[in-house]
mmCIF file of C-alpha atoms in Angstrom:
data_model
loop_
_atom_site.group_PDB
_atom_site.id
_atom_site.type_symbol
_atom_site.label_atom_id
_atom_site.label_comp_id
_atom_site.label_asym_id
_atom_site.label_seq_id
_atom_site.Cartn_x
_atom_site.Cartn_y
_atom_site.Cartn_z
ATOM 1 C CA MET A 1 -16.275 22.360 -29.489
ATOM 2 C CA SER A 2 -14.230 23.244 -32.547
ATOM 3 C CA GLU A 3 -10.516 23.246 -31.879
ATOM 4 C CA THR A 4 -8.164 25.563 -33.682
ATOM 5 C CA PRO A 5 -4.936 23.867 -34.781
ATOM 6 C CA LEU A 6 -1.993 24.613 -32.528
ATOM 7 C CA VAL A 7 1.120 26.287 -33.761
ATOM 8 C CA PRO A 8 4.087 23.870 -33.538
ATOM 9 C CA GLU A 9 5.617 25.677 -30.577
ATOM 10 C CA CYS A 10 2.389 25.466 -28.578
ATOM 11 C CA GLU A 11 2.015 21.823 -29.532
ATOM 12 C CA ALA A 12 5.486 21.077 -28.189
ATOM 13 C CA VAL A 13 4.879 23.046 -25.000
ATOM 14 C CA GLN A 14 1.488 21.471 -24.351
ATOM 15 C CA ALA A 15 3.050 18.014 -24.601
ATOM 16 C CA GLU A 16 5.277 19.057 -21.689
ATOM 17 C CA LEU A 17 2.682 20.846 -19.565
ATOM 18 C CA GLY A 18 1.885 17.764 -17.480
ATOM 19 C CA ALA A 19 5.530 17.193 -16.606
ATOM 20 C CA TYR A 20 5.910 20.956 -16.038
ATOM 21 C CA LEU A 21 3.029 20.935 -13.566
ATOM 22 C CA ASP A 22 4.435 17.843 -11.850
ATOM 23 C CA GLY A 23 7.887 19.419 -11.532
ATOM 24 C CA GLU A 24 9.364 16.560 -13.570
ATOM 25 C CA LEU A 25 11.161 18.643 -16.214
ATOM 26 C CA ALA A 26 14.850 19.431 -16.186
ATOM 27 C CA ALA A 27 15.627 22.998 -15.087
ATOM 28 C CA ALA A 28 16.311 24.238 -18.639
ATOM 29 C CA GLU A 29 13.081 22.734 -19.980
ATOM 30 C CA GLN A 30 11.125 24.108 -17.046
ATOM 31 C CA THR A 31 12.454 27.607 -17.808
ATOM 32 C CA ALA A 32 11.680 27.272 -21.508
ATOM 33 C CA VAL A 33 8.063 26.283 -20.810
ATOM 34 C CA GLN A 34 7.753 29.105 -18.287
ATOM 35 C CA ARG A 35 8.981 31.652 -20.852
ATOM 36 C CA HIS A 36 6.499 30.415 -23.425
ATOM 37 C CA LEU A 37 3.669 30.611 -20.909
ATOM 38 C CA GLU A 38 4.466 34.262 -20.219
ATOM 39 C CA THR A 39 3.581 35.125 -23.800
ATOM 40 C CA CYS A 40 0.933 32.541 -24.762
ATOM 41 C CA ALA A 41 -2.615 32.859 -23.440
ATOM 42 C CA ALA A 42 -3.772 29.584 -25.072
ATOM 43 C CA CYS A 43 -1.112 27.536 -23.286
ATOM 44 C CA ARG A 44 -1.792 29.344 -20.005
ATOM 45 C CA GLU A 45 -5.447 28.392 -20.358
ATOM 46 C CA GLU A 46 -4.455 24.796 -21.061
ATOM 47 C CA LEU A 47 -2.247 24.777 -17.983
ATOM 48 C CA ALA A 48 -5.075 26.175 -15.855
ATOM 49 C CA LEU A 49 -7.374 23.379 -16.999
ATOM 50 C CA LEU A 50 -4.680 20.781 -16.359
ATOM 51 C CA ARG A 51 -4.141 22.200 -12.890
ATOM 52 C CA LEU A 52 -7.872 22.111 -12.185
ATOM 53 C CA VAL A 53 -8.060 18.479 -13.294
ATOM 54 C CA ALA A 54 -5.052 17.444 -11.202
ATOM 55 C CA HIS A 55 -6.385 19.344 -8.199
ATOM 56 C CA SER A 56 -9.851 17.830 -8.487
ATOM 57 C CA LEU A 57 -8.401 14.329 -8.764
ATOM 58 C CA SER A 58 -6.295 14.891 -5.693
ATOM 59 C CA LEU A 59 -9.486 15.805 -3.838
ATOM 60 C CA ALA A 60 -11.182 12.555 -4.800
ATOM 61 C CA PRO A 61 -12.150 10.554 -1.710
ATOM 62 C CA ARG A 62 -9.758 7.752 -0.828
ATOM 63 C CA PRO A 63 -11.903 4.945 0.524
ATOM 64 C CA GLU A 64 -10.622 2.836 3.383
ATOM 65 C CA PRO A 65 -10.710 -0.933 3.760
ATOM 66 C CA SER A 66 -12.782 -2.346 6.610
ATOM 67 C CA GLU A 67 -11.421 -3.311 10.027
ATOM 68 C CA THR A 68 -12.637 -6.888 9.470
ATOM 69 C CA MET A 69 -10.261 -7.143 6.523
ATOM 70 C CA ARG A 70 -7.367 -6.248 8.825
ATOM 71 C CA GLN A 71 -8.477 -8.939 11.268
ATOM 72 C CA ARG A 72 -8.689 -11.527 8.459
ATOM 73 C CA LEU A 73 -5.261 -10.589 7.168
ATOM 74 C CA MET A 74 -3.538 -10.587 10.538
ATOM 75 C CA ASP A 75 -5.184 -13.880 11.578
ATOM 76 C CA GLN A 76 -3.734 -15.403 8.431
ATOM 77 C CA VAL A 77 -0.327 -13.837 9.066
ATOM 78 C CA VAL A 78 -0.204 -15.136 12.642
ATOM 79 C CA ALA A 79 -1.370 -18.582 11.531
ATOM 80 C CA GLU A 80 1.578 -18.685 9.131
ATOM 81 C CA LEU A 81 4.181 -17.820 11.744
ATOM 82 C CA PRO A 82 6.803 -20.490 11.905
ATOM 83 C CA VAL A 83 6.956 -22.913 14.769
ATOM 84 C CA HIS A 84 9.651 -22.096 17.337
ATOM 85 C CA ARG A 85 12.089 -24.838 18.099
ATOM 86 C CA VAL A 86 12.919 -24.530 21.759
ATOM 87 C CA THR A 87 15.963 -26.316 23.049
ATOM 88 C CA LEU A 88 15.866 -27.083 26.751
ATOM 89 C CA ILE A 89 19.272 -27.557 28.309
ATOM 90 C CA CYS A 90 19.226 -29.322 31.639
ATOM 91 C CA THR A 91 22.157 -29.908 33.960
ATOM 92 C CA GLU A 92 21.491 -32.614 36.553
ATOM 93 C CA ARG A 93 23.722 -33.436 39.495
ATOM 94 C CA HIS A 94 23.517 -36.936 40.883
ATOM 95 C CA GLY A 95 25.986 -36.907 43.732
ATOM 96 C CA ASP A 96 29.358 -36.365 42.056
ATOM 97 C CA GLU A 97 28.035 -37.172 38.660
ATOM 98 C CA VAL A 98 26.884 -34.401 36.324
ATOM 99 C CA LEU A 99 24.580 -35.139 33.442
ATOM 100 C CA HIS A 100 23.769 -32.744 30.595
ATOM 101 C CA ARG A 101 20.551 -33.281 28.777
ATOM 102 C CA ARG A 102 19.278 -31.476 25.699
ATOM 103 C CA GLU A 103 15.754 -31.710 24.533
ATOM 104 C CA MET A 104 14.069 -30.007 21.602
ATOM 105 C CA ARG A 105 10.401 -29.065 21.752
ATOM 106 C CA LEU A 106 8.128 -27.174 19.389
ATOM 107 C CA MET A 107 6.105 -24.153 20.420
ATOM 108 C CA ARG A 108 3.492 -22.222 18.460
ATOM 109 C CA GLU A 109 2.515 -18.589 18.889
ATOM 110 C CA PRO A 110 -1.134 -17.909 19.761
ATOM 111 C CA ALA A 111 -3.122 -18.403 16.567
ATOM 112 C CA ARG A 112 -5.135 -15.227 16.707
ATOM 113 C CA TRP A 113 -4.380 -11.547 16.241
ATOM 114 C CA PRO A 114 -3.659 -9.423 18.234
ATOM 115 C CA LEU A 115 -0.814 -11.214 19.907
ATOM 116 C CA PRO A 116 -0.400 -10.628 23.627
ATOM 117 C CA ALA A 117 2.288 -8.102 24.482
ATOM 118 C CA PRO A 118 5.661 -9.870 24.512
ATOM 119 C CA ILE A 119 7.297 -10.226 27.928
ATOM 120 C CA PRO A 120 10.997 -11.056 27.662
ATOM 121 C CA GLY A 121 11.867 -14.463 29.049
ATOM 122 C CA SER A 122 8.305 -15.471 29.749
ATOM 123 C CA ALA A 123 7.618 -17.262 26.487
ATOM 124 C CA PHE A 124 9.276 -20.493 27.540
ATOM 125 C CA ASP A 125 8.484 -20.478 31.260
ATOM 126 C CA HIS A 126 5.655 -22.888 30.848
ATOM 127 C CA LEU A 127 7.874 -25.255 28.863
ATOM 128 C CA VAL A 128 10.531 -25.129 31.547
ATOM 129 C CA GLN A 129 7.939 -25.739 34.283
ATOM 130 C CA GLN A 130 6.515 -28.608 32.301
ATOM 131 C CA TYR A 131 9.965 -30.127 31.921
ATOM 132 C CA ARG A 132 10.638 -29.855 35.647
ATOM 133 C CA GLN A 133 7.368 -31.602 36.433
ATOM 134 C CA GLU A 134 8.028 -34.355 33.949
ATOM 135 C CA THR A 135 11.491 -35.064 35.364
ATOM 136 C CA SER A 136 10.699 -34.533 39.051
ATOM 137 C CA HIS A 137 10.638 -38.302 39.664
ATOM 138 C CA ARG A 138 14.392 -38.450 39.181
ATOM 139 C CA ALA A 139 15.848 -38.986 42.655
ATOM 140 C CA ASN A 140 18.715 -36.869 44.057
ATOM 141 C CA CYS A 141 18.537 -34.657 41.055
ATOM 142 C CA TYR A 142 19.329 -30.962 41.150
ATOM 143 C CA GLN A 143 18.288 -29.336 37.897
ATOM 144 C CA VAL A 144 19.276 -26.173 36.161
ATOM 145 C CA VAL A 145 17.135 -25.665 33.128
ATOM 146 C CA GLU A 146 17.804 -23.066 30.508
ATOM 147 C CA SER A 147 16.079 -22.540 27.241
ATOM 148 C CA THR A 148 17.148 -21.186 23.904
ATOM 149 C CA ARG A 149 14.897 -20.390 21.004
ATOM 150 C CA ARG A 150 15.529 -20.813 17.353
ATOM 151 C CA SER A 151 12.814 -19.690 14.983
ATOM 152 C CA ASP A 152 12.615 -21.990 12.080
ATOM 153 C CA HIS A 153 10.187 -23.097 9.460
ATOM 154 C CA GLU A 154 8.422 -26.369 10.035
ATOM 155 C CA MET B 1 6.714 3.463 18.305
ATOM 156 C CA TRP B 2 6.804 2.605 14.584
ATOM 157 C CA ASP B 3 6.104 6.060 13.132
ATOM 158 C CA ASP B 4 9.761 7.086 12.939
ATOM 159 C CA LEU B 5 10.897 3.922 11.211
ATOM 160 C CA PRO B 6 11.085 3.854 7.407
ATOM 161 C CA ASP B 7 9.246 1.132 5.510
ATOM 162 C CA GLU B 8 12.446 -0.732 4.774
ATOM 163 C CA SER B 9 13.321 -1.033 8.484
ATOM 164 C CA LEU B 10 9.838 -2.259 9.319
ATOM 165 C CA MET B 11 10.128 -4.798 6.531
ATOM 166 C CA GLN B 12 13.434 -6.022 7.904
ATOM 167 C CA ARG B 13 11.776 -6.524 11.276
ATOM 168 C CA ALA B 14 8.895 -8.312 9.602
ATOM 169 C CA ALA B 15 11.462 -10.586 7.956
ATOM 170 C CA GLY B 16 12.421 -11.577 11.486
ATOM 171 C CA ASN B 17 8.765 -12.548 12.088
ATOM 172 C CA ASP B 18 7.867 -9.345 13.905
ATOM 173 C CA VAL B 19 4.117 -9.322 13.333
ATOM 174 C CA HIS B 20 3.697 -5.923 14.985
ATOM 175 C CA ALA B 21 6.133 -4.329 12.543
ATOM 176 C CA PHE B 22 4.223 -5.908 9.682
ATOM 177 C CA ASP B 23 0.942 -4.578 11.073
ATOM 178 C CA ALA B 24 2.499 -1.106 11.231
ATOM 179 C CA LEU B 25 3.426 -1.399 7.544
ATOM 180 C CA PHE B 26 -0.093 -2.514 6.749
ATOM 181 C CA GLN B 27 -1.615 0.392 8.666
ATOM 182 C CA ARG B 28 0.668 2.816 6.869
ATOM 183 C CA HIS B 29 -0.165 1.665 3.337
ATOM 184 C CA ARG B 30 -3.559 -0.050 3.490
ATOM 185 C CA ARG B 31 -5.518 3.010 2.430
ATOM 186 C CA ALA B 32 -3.309 3.742 -0.584
ATOM 187 C CA VAL B 33 -3.349 0.119 -1.754
ATOM 188 C CA PHE B 34 -7.098 -0.177 -1.270
ATOM 189 C CA SER B 35 -7.712 3.152 -2.996
ATOM 190 C CA PHE B 36 -5.529 2.099 -5.951
ATOM 191 C CA THR B 37 -7.082 -1.354 -6.357
ATOM 192 C CA PHE B 38 -10.551 0.104 -5.909
ATOM 193 C CA ARG B 39 -9.937 2.591 -8.718
ATOM 194 C CA MET B 40 -8.579 -0.184 -10.890
ATOM 195 C CA VAL B 41 -11.354 -2.759 -10.398
ATOM 196 C CA ALA B 42 -14.225 -0.444 -9.336
ATOM 197 C CA ASP B 43 -15.593 -2.949 -6.871
ATOM 198 C CA SER B 44 -15.197 -2.471 -3.141
ATOM 199 C CA PRO B 45 -15.344 -6.135 -1.936
ATOM 200 C CA ALA B 46 -12.967 -7.179 -4.742
ATOM 201 C CA ALA B 47 -10.591 -4.332 -3.848
ATOM 202 C CA GLU B 48 -10.587 -5.510 -0.207
ATOM 203 C CA ASP B 49 -9.733 -9.038 -1.291
ATOM 204 C CA LEU B 50 -6.950 -7.719 -3.519
ATOM 205 C CA THR B 51 -5.572 -5.539 -0.730
ATOM 206 C CA GLN B 52 -5.583 -8.483 1.673
ATOM 207 C CA GLU B 53 -3.914 -10.736 -0.894
ATOM 208 C CA CYS B 54 -1.340 -8.044 -1.668
ATOM 209 C CA PHE B 55 -0.227 -7.741 1.953
ATOM 210 C CA LEU B 56 -0.313 -11.491 2.418
ATOM 211 C CA ARG B 57 2.110 -11.822 -0.501
ATOM 212 C CA VAL B 58 4.349 -9.208 1.096
ATOM 213 C CA TRP B 59 4.312 -11.236 4.325
ATOM 214 C CA ARG B 60 5.104 -14.464 2.524
ATOM 215 C CA ALA B 61 7.955 -12.834 0.620
ATOM 216 C CA ARG B 62 9.378 -11.039 3.669
ATOM 217 C CA GLU B 63 12.586 -13.063 3.780
ATOM 218 C CA ARG B 64 13.324 -12.445 0.107
ATOM 219 C CA TYR B 65 12.766 -8.678 0.262
ATOM 220 C CA GLN B 66 15.864 -6.663 -0.591
ATOM 221 C CA PRO B 67 15.924 -3.134 0.869
ATOM 222 C CA THR B 68 17.650 -1.921 -2.299
ATOM 223 C CA ALA B 69 14.175 -1.502 -3.823
ATOM 224 C CA ALA B 70 11.814 1.072 -2.312
ATOM 225 C CA PHE B 71 9.140 -0.763 -0.365
ATOM 226 C CA ARG B 72 6.259 1.300 -1.739
ATOM 227 C CA THR B 73 7.288 0.593 -5.324
ATOM 228 C CA TRP B 74 7.458 -3.120 -4.579
ATOM 229 C CA LEU B 75 4.100 -3.038 -2.767
ATOM 230 C CA PHE B 76 2.336 -1.297 -5.633
ATOM 231 C CA THR B 77 3.934 -3.619 -8.169
ATOM 232 C CA ILE B 78 2.223 -6.507 -6.380
ATOM 233 C CA ALA B 79 -1.063 -4.603 -6.040
ATOM 234 C CA ARG B 80 -1.034 -3.671 -9.709
ATOM 235 C CA ARG B 81 -0.340 -7.223 -10.852
ATOM 236 C CA LEU B 82 -3.215 -8.499 -8.723
ATOM 237 C CA ALA B 83 -5.599 -5.832 -10.026
ATOM 238 C CA LEU B 84 -4.700 -6.569 -13.653
ATOM 239 C CA ASP B 85 -5.151 -10.306 -13.058
ATOM 240 C CA GLU B 86 -8.557 -9.586 -11.542
ATOM 241 C CA LEU B 87 -9.573 -7.513 -14.577
ATOM 242 C CA LYS B 88 -8.236 -10.131 -16.949
ATOM 243 C CA GLY B 89 -10.196 -12.785 -15.098
ATOM 244 C CA ARG B 90 -13.367 -10.826 -15.446
ATOM 245 C CA GLN B 91 -12.789 -9.958 -19.098
ATOM 246 C CA THR B 92 -15.021 -6.970 -18.518
ATOM 247 C CA HIS B 93 -14.304 -3.348 -18.114
ATOM 248 C CA PRO B 94 -15.069 -1.878 -14.703
ATOM 249 C CA THR B 95 -18.466 -0.320 -14.510
ATOM 250 C CA LEU B 96 -19.001 3.242 -13.500
ATOM 251 C CA LEU B 97 -19.566 3.146 -9.790
ATOM 252 C CA ALA B 98 -19.160 6.768 -8.840
ATOM 253 C CA ALA B 99 -21.646 6.337 -5.975
ATOM 254 C CA ASP B 100 -19.227 3.940 -4.277
ATOM 255 C CA THR B 101 -16.838 6.738 -3.445
ATOM 256 C CA THR B 102 -19.501 8.966 -1.975
ATOM 257 C CA GLY B 103 -21.147 8.857 1.403
ATOM 258 C CA GLU B 104 -24.557 7.346 2.056
ATOM 259 C CA ASP B 105 -26.238 10.679 1.491
ATOM 260 C CA GLY B 106 -24.395 11.102 -1.781
ATOM 261 C CA SER B 107 -22.044 13.728 -0.387
ATOM 262 C CA THR B 108 -18.300 13.595 -0.899
ATOM 263 C CA ALA B 109 -17.240 14.634 2.554
ATOM 264 C CA ALA B 110 -13.550 14.361 1.760
ATOM 265 C CA VAL B 111 -13.863 16.824 -1.113
ATOM 266 C CA GLU B 112 -15.707 19.319 1.051
ATOM 267 C CA SER B 113 -13.290 19.061 3.921
ATOM 268 C CA VAL B 114 -10.244 19.564 1.736
ATOM 269 C CA ALA B 115 -11.758 22.271 -0.401
ATOM 270 C CA GLY B 116 -13.186 23.978 2.674
ATOM 271 C CA GLY B 117 -9.827 23.836 4.370
ATOM 272 C CA GLU B 118 -8.353 25.925 1.581
ATOM 273 C CA GLY B 119 -10.804 28.707 2.185
ATOM 274 C CA ALA B 120 -13.008 27.912 -0.804
ATOM 275 C CA ASN B 121 -16.428 29.487 -0.928
ATOM 276 C CA PRO B 122 -19.553 27.263 -1.063
ATOM 277 C CA GLN B 123 -19.844 27.667 -4.832
ATOM 278 C CA GLU B 124 -16.252 26.562 -5.339
ATOM 279 C CA ILE B 125 -16.866 23.570 -3.103
ATOM 280 C CA VAL B 126 -19.850 22.563 -5.218
ATOM 281 C CA VAL B 127 -17.814 22.958 -8.412
ATOM 282 C CA ALA B 128 -14.915 20.930 -7.002
ATOM 283 C CA ARG B 129 -17.278 18.202 -5.827
ATOM 284 C CA GLU B 130 -19.136 17.987 -9.117
ATOM 285 C CA LEU B 131 -15.979 18.058 -11.208
ATOM 286 C CA SER B 132 -14.417 15.450 -8.968
ATOM 287 C CA ARG B 133 -17.347 13.124 -9.761
ATOM 288 C CA VAL B 134 -17.098 13.817 -13.466
ATOM 289 C CA LEU B 135 -13.370 13.090 -13.417
ATOM 290 C CA ASP B 136 -13.849 9.986 -11.317
ATOM 291 C CA GLN B 137 -16.129 8.610 -14.013
ATOM 292 C CA ALA B 138 -13.761 9.692 -16.778
ATOM 293 C CA LEU B 139 -10.899 8.030 -14.920
ATOM 294 C CA ARG B 140 -12.773 4.745 -14.707
ATOM 295 C CA ALA B 141 -13.500 4.877 -18.414
ATOM 296 C CA LEU B 142 -9.783 5.051 -19.287
ATOM 297 C CA PRO B 143 -7.952 1.985 -20.628
ATOM 298 C CA ASP B 144 -6.164 0.114 -17.812
ATOM 299 C CA GLU B 145 -2.657 1.267 -18.771
ATOM 300 C CA LEU B 146 -3.669 4.929 -18.791
ATOM 301 C CA ARG B 147 -5.804 4.669 -15.670
ATOM 302 C CA GLU B 148 -3.083 3.081 -13.563
ATOM 303 C CA ALA B 149 -0.609 5.811 -14.518
ATOM 304 C CA ALA B 150 -3.114 8.574 -13.775
ATOM 305 C CA VAL B 151 -4.162 7.084 -10.414
ATOM 306 C CA LEU B 152 -0.575 6.561 -9.271
ATOM 307 C CA ARG B 153 0.315 10.160 -10.171
ATOM 308 C CA ASP B 154 -2.762 12.245 -9.487
ATOM 309 C CA VAL B 155 -4.394 10.275 -6.666
ATOM 310 C CA GLU B 156 -1.413 8.625 -4.971
ATOM 311 C CA GLY B 157 1.043 11.428 -5.752
ATOM 312 C CA MET B 158 3.904 9.228 -6.956
ATOM 313 C CA SER B 159 6.880 10.599 -8.879
ATOM 314 C CA TYR B 160 7.447 9.531 -12.491
ATOM 315 C CA GLU B 161 10.396 7.441 -11.372
ATOM 316 C CA GLU B 162 8.275 5.587 -8.805
ATOM 317 C CA ILE B 163 5.515 5.016 -11.346
ATOM 318 C CA ALA B 164 8.063 3.676 -13.833
ATOM 319 C CA GLY B 165 9.238 1.252 -11.132
ATOM 320 C CA VAL B 166 5.688 0.068 -10.447
ATOM 321 C CA LEU B 167 4.721 -0.285 -14.098
ATOM 322 C CA GLY B 168 8.081 -1.702 -15.122
ATOM 323 C CA CYS B 169 8.533 0.727 -18.014
ATOM 324 C CA PRO B 170 10.783 3.697 -18.895
ATOM 325 C CA ILE B 171 9.996 7.173 -17.521
ATOM 326 C CA GLY B 172 9.287 8.326 -21.088
ATOM 327 C CA THR B 173 6.460 5.799 -21.318
ATOM 328 C CA VAL B 174 5.044 7.030 -18.011
ATOM 329 C CA LYS B 175 5.088 10.557 -19.378
ATOM 330 C CA SER B 176 3.327 9.635 -22.606
ATOM 331 C CA ARG B 177 0.696 7.558 -20.799
ATOM 332 C CA LEU B 178 0.049 10.393 -18.369
ATOM 333 C CA ASN B 179 -0.270 12.831 -21.256
ATOM 334 C CA ALA B 180 -2.767 10.569 -23.012
ATOM 335 C CA ALA B 181 -4.764 10.048 -19.797
ATOM 336 C CA ARG B 182 -4.819 13.742 -18.997
ATOM 337 C CA LYS B 183 -5.915 14.693 -22.479
ATOM 338 C CA ARG B 184 -9.019 12.573 -21.992
ATOM 339 C CA LEU B 185 -9.594 13.857 -18.480
ATOM 340 C CA GLN B 186 -9.165 17.442 -19.652
ATOM 341 C CA ALA B 187 -11.647 16.797 -22.449
ATOM 342 C CA ALA B 188 -14.193 15.525 -19.907
ATOM 343 C CA ALA B 189 -13.572 18.541 -17.680
ATOM 344 C CA ARG B 190 -13.811 20.954 -20.618
ATOM 345 C CA GLU B 191 -17.063 19.427 -21.779
ATOM 346 C CA TRP B 192 -18.507 19.625 -18.274
ATOM 347 C CA LEU B 193 -17.418 23.241 -17.835
ATOM 348 C CA GLU B 194 -18.979 24.209 -21.167
ATOM 349 C CA GLU B 195 -22.237 22.472 -20.260
ATOM 350 C CA LYS B 196 -22.223 24.395 -17.012
ATOM 351 C CA ARG B 197 -21.791 27.709 -18.821
ATOM 352 C CA THR B 198 -24.739 27.121 -21.166
#
């Protein structure tokens, strides 16, 4: 196709048509381009083509990644979760004597996505139970065991 | 539960090791990141790997993220860097894989559904579908720096300011790259329309 040279004004306007279409011009510039378009058929035609191109591109299919990719990603994310440092605080009464013990243990989250729904307070129950069993041989011992969690990197 | 929360809030939760918040962020942006990387590298398995790597980097950087920067800009900056590294590694230009964006029967269902939804007649749908294919090929033939600007604007709908943030260049550069990209796309469209008339 042979192209006729543009007059300078059209050349300047056509350099702004993209930004005009995108609404990225300042108000004064937007008005100036609009005024030119009212009187210039060549620039209106150019704008129509630009609009058609932009519209067609916006209709282009947007492919979606597979569900297996999500599983791979989230497995990796969960595997990289930091270990929880759980501090068990135990108060033991031996007659009149009171002993305070502190013990730090490490706990990992399940290594596979999806994680089970979190239930407040339940995460350390098994650690507390385990601690009670391990220390049950202590005679005349009344225990109060609490746990605190501090997430930390290994 | 997560729909009402902005990206930056989800990211702050993710920084506190909330995996569910991170998954919500992933679900929200996976399609855009995959679509962008796919259009950059023109290879579906490679685009999946890049998308996965992109989100993994976000996860690993969660504690360093500053909510002063828009999350989407930051996300696409990572995606773009990965895509350019992939292209550099290949030292080849992406091939024309227009069939990859179409269905198994060769139809572009997305084009039809959108065009149909706007009350287009069957002929207009055919024109939109055909032109969309032509432009998809023209887009893939663009140099990387023009293609990324055109995809971020015309496919992902980003503002010039956002694109400038992703590309790390002034808004004026975004504008000139978009102009250059669109000139070539318009030329492809014009040529196709003229062929259709004859």
